[in-house]
Tab-separated table of C-alpha atoms in Angstrom:
chain	number	residue	atom	x	y	z
J	15	ASP	CA	94.593	52.716	87.395
J	16	GLY	CA	96.364	55.876	86.990
J	17	PRO	CA	96.091	59.116	88.798
J	18	VAL	CA	92.964	60.975	89.813
J	19	VAL	CA	91.775	64.293	90.890
J	20	ILE	CA	89.452	64.022	94.062
J	21	VAL	CA	86.968	66.150	94.999
J	22	ALA	CA	85.266	66.498	98.267
J	23	ASN	CA	83.005	68.580	100.367
J	24	HIS	CA	84.631	70.235	103.333
J	25	THR	CA	83.534	70.714	106.699
J	26	SER	CA	86.798	70.295	109.178
J	27	HIS	CA	90.499	69.986	109.067
J	28	ALA	CA	89.802	66.113	109.658
J	29	ASP	CA	88.523	65.438	106.155
J	30	THR	CA	92.014	65.261	104.472
J	31	MET	CA	93.008	62.204	107.010
J	32	VAL	CA	89.453	60.474	107.254
J	33	ILE	CA	89.544	60.401	103.059
J	34	ALA	CA	93.470	59.355	103.273
J	35	ALA	CA	92.509	56.718	105.509
J	36	ALA	CA	89.657	55.354	103.202
J	37	LEU	CA	91.419	55.418	100.164
J	38	PRO	CA	93.084	52.139	98.616
J	39	HIS	CA	96.537	51.698	99.025
J	40	ARG	CA	97.554	52.419	95.543
J	41	ILE	CA	95.728	55.879	95.455
J	42	ARG	CA	96.944	56.801	99.094
J	43	ARG	CA	100.587	56.042	98.457
J	44	ARG	CA	101.084	58.674	95.787
J	45	PHE	CA	98.642	61.288	97.324
J	46	VAL	CA	98.731	64.991	97.404
J	47	VAL	CA	96.171	67.477	98.933
J	48	ALA	CA	95.777	71.033	97.377
J	49	ALA	CA	95.794	72.829	100.695
J	50	ALA	CA	95.235	77.040	101.079
J	51	ALA	CA	98.570	78.773	100.502
J	52	ASP	CA	97.247	81.782	103.175
J	53	TYR	CA	96.473	79.382	105.828
J	54	PHE	CA	98.522	76.160	105.473
J	55	PHE	CA	102.002	77.868	104.025
J	56	ALA	CA	101.652	81.182	106.102
J	57	SER	CA	104.897	80.376	108.071
J	58	ARG	CA	107.679	77.923	107.664
J	59	PHE	CA	106.758	76.044	110.379
J	60	THR	CA	103.045	75.331	109.138
J	61	ALA	CA	104.393	75.027	105.763
J	62	ALA	CA	106.768	71.745	106.917
J	63	LEU	CA	104.002	70.465	108.956
J	64	SER	CA	101.609	70.431	106.156
J	65	THR	CA	104.095	69.314	103.690
J	66	VAL	CA	105.369	66.630	105.659
J	67	CYS	CA	102.193	65.504	107.486
J	68	ILE	CA	99.597	65.754	104.839
J	69	GLY	CA	101.428	65.573	101.518
J	70	ALA	CA	100.138	69.591	100.726
J	71	ILE	CA	101.014	71.526	98.142
J	72	PRO	CA	99.929	75.578	98.376
J	73	VAL	CA	97.067	76.736	96.360
J	74	ASP	CA	95.764	80.295	96.146
J	75	ARG	CA	92.230	80.153	96.795
J	76	THR	CA	91.406	83.843	95.736
J	77	ARG	CA	92.600	83.441	92.205
J	78	VAL	CA	93.682	81.168	89.540
J	79	SER	CA	97.342	80.698	89.657
J	80	ARG	CA	99.688	79.468	86.633
J	81	THR	CA	102.210	78.133	88.797
J	82	THR	CA	99.668	76.083	90.822
J	83	LEU	CA	98.015	74.510	87.982
J	84	GLU	CA	101.184	73.602	86.218
J	85	LEU	CA	102.389	72.157	89.572
J	86	CYS	CA	99.384	69.771	89.742
J	87	HIS	CA	99.717	69.147	86.297
J	88	ARG	CA	103.277	68.111	86.782
J	89	LEU	CA	102.246	65.753	89.942
J	90	LEU	CA	99.778	64.332	87.983
J	91	GLY	CA	101.897	63.343	85.397
J	92	GLU	CA	103.967	61.967	87.713
J	93	GLY	CA	101.371	59.495	88.870
J	94	HIS	CA	100.522	61.299	91.998
J	95	SER	CA	96.556	61.529	92.751
J	96	LEU	CA	95.607	65.144	94.047
J	97	LEU	CA	92.667	66.027	96.660
J	98	VAL	CA	90.994	69.094	96.233
J	99	TYR	CA	88.158	70.958	98.260
J	100	PRO	CA	86.291	72.713	95.693
J	101	GLU	CA	84.764	74.970	97.893
J	102	GLY	CA	87.770	77.007	98.763
J	103	SER	CA	86.975	76.562	102.643
J	104	ARG	CA	85.473	74.883	105.229
J	105	SER	CA	81.799	74.969	105.727
J	106	THR	CA	80.466	75.969	108.982
J	107	ASP	CA	76.781	75.121	108.468
J	108	GLY	CA	77.508	71.452	106.571
J	109	ARG	CA	75.843	73.087	103.549
J	110	ILE	CA	77.610	72.331	100.343
J	111	GLY	CA	79.266	75.679	99.000
J	112	GLU	CA	79.852	77.008	95.415
J	113	PHE	CA	82.597	74.736	94.057
J	114	LYS	CA	85.165	76.784	92.145
J	115	PRO	CA	86.358	75.400	88.965
J	116	GLY	CA	90.098	75.002	89.610
J	117	ALA	CA	89.758	71.208	89.905
J	118	ALA	CA	87.765	70.790	86.535
J	119	TRP	CA	90.362	72.462	84.845
J	120	ILE	CA	93.535	70.965	86.436
J	121	ALA	CA	91.499	67.384	85.358
J	122	ARG	CA	90.869	68.668	81.793
J	123	ARG	CA	94.428	70.045	81.390
J	124	ALA	CA	95.896	66.631	82.684
J	125	GLY	CA	93.424	64.461	80.962
J	126	VAL	CA	92.713	62.647	84.105
J	127	PRO	CA	89.413	61.189	85.803
J	128	VAL	CA	87.635	62.852	88.635
J	129	LEU	CA	86.539	60.876	92.094
J	130	PRO	CA	83.635	62.527	93.467
J	131	VAL	CA	83.530	62.187	97.281
J	132	HIS	CA	81.524	63.205	100.077
J	133	VAL	CA	82.287	63.149	103.667
J	134	GLU	CA	79.864	63.408	106.674
J	135	GLY	CA	80.511	63.556	110.385
J	136	THR	CA	84.011	65.086	110.378
J	137	ALA	CA	82.703	68.695	111.823
J	138	GLY	CA	81.719	66.555	115.079
J	139	ILE	CA	85.921	65.601	115.205
J	140	LEU	CA	87.133	68.889	114.446
J	141	PRO	CA	84.881	71.622	113.675
J	142	LYS	CA	85.855	74.985	112.248
J	143	GLY	CA	87.428	76.956	115.060
J	144	ARG	CA	88.112	73.961	117.422
J	145	THR	CA	91.715	72.692	117.777
J	146	VAL	CA	91.231	69.745	119.887
J	147	PRO	CA	89.485	66.669	118.141
J	148	ARG	CA	86.503	64.736	119.776
J	149	ARG	CA	85.007	61.240	119.216
J	150	SER	CA	82.470	61.029	116.131
J	151	HIS	CA	81.321	58.648	113.469
J	152	VAL	CA	82.357	59.369	109.818
J	153	ALA	CA	80.676	58.155	106.587
J	154	ILE	CA	82.432	58.687	103.281
J	155	ARG	CA	80.608	57.945	100.182
J	156	PHE	CA	82.469	57.622	96.923
J	157	GLY	CA	80.935	58.309	93.670
J	158	ALA	CA	81.876	56.521	90.292
J	159	VAL	CA	84.906	58.249	88.678
J	160	MET	CA	83.688	60.942	86.173
J	161	GLU	CA	85.533	62.108	82.864
J	162	LEU	CA	84.821	65.226	80.856
J	163	GLY	CA	82.762	64.663	77.970
J	164	ASP	CA	83.757	65.222	74.380
J	165	GLY	CA	84.091	69.097	73.876
J	166	GLU	CA	82.801	69.662	77.682
J	167	ALA	CA	84.094	72.828	78.914
J	168	ALA	CA	85.560	72.555	82.225
J	169	LYS	CA	82.880	75.155	83.865
J	170	ALA	CA	80.156	72.694	82.807
J	171	PHE	CA	82.600	70.024	83.968
J	172	ASN	CA	82.492	71.682	87.496
J	173	ARG	CA	78.697	71.915	87.415
J	174	ARG	CA	78.345	67.995	87.095
J	175	LEU	CA	80.928	67.396	89.804
J	176	ALA	CA	79.338	69.599	92.118
J	177	ALA	CA	76.060	67.989	91.575
J	178	GLU	CA	77.305	64.794	91.844
J	179	VAL	CA	78.982	65.438	95.407
J	180	ARG	CA	75.379	66.962	96.345
J	181	THR	CA	73.878	64.034	95.289
J	182	LEU	CA	76.628	61.855	97.454
J	183	ALA	CA	75.262	63.916	100.232
J	184	GLY	CA	71.513	63.108	99.926
J	185	TYR	CA	71.552	59.453	98.672
J	186	ALA	CA	73.086	56.361	100.382
J	187	ARG	CA	71.469	54.632	97.098
J	188	HIS	CA	72.503	56.529	94.453
J	189	PRO	CA	73.113	54.597	91.026
J	190	ASN	CA	76.609	55.695	90.755
J	191	PHE	CA	77.166	55.197	94.357
J	192	SER	CA	80.090	52.945	94.745
J	193	HIS	CA	80.213	52.034	98.772
J	194	VAL	CA	80.062	53.900	102.243
J	195	ILE	CA	82.792	53.625	104.680
J	196	VAL	CA	81.805	54.232	108.323
J	197	LEU	CA	84.410	54.926	110.596
J	198	GLY	CA	84.061	55.097	114.417
J	199	LEU	CA	86.949	57.172	115.711
J	200	GLY	CA	87.616	57.210	119.485
């Protein structure tokens, strides 16, 4: 019913648009994206474009930033949901990388649940290094909303989140599986 931290694998700049399109309106209308400060906020132009077009907020992907954590906590407290790519960068080979613990820390501090998501096929739309999109089919798997267990550390929760996204990647009929949305773009 309230805000949620959305964690997803990351293979393409098309991921955000595809995930946003598949989210229920109640989440999408109050939705922000944690975006790499060194990439999306490197200039005034890209910062303005990222903020206006995808609702991006700057995140330092090389270290934990108190300013970023406080901004995320405030936005979640105001009812915004937050999309985070815990890998910190797009995958070039489609494999899910190691999850950095920022999303788990944010969810723990804000006391909000986490929605695990696996996106497949967006690298076909806009692979790393390409600027012109192509047609591709995309499948999105939403897992069940997850919460921190009593006394669970953020690092342990982060490992559970990563395992759930990997499970969603491997199984279309997972016990915590909500639904798949297939988009034919083009």
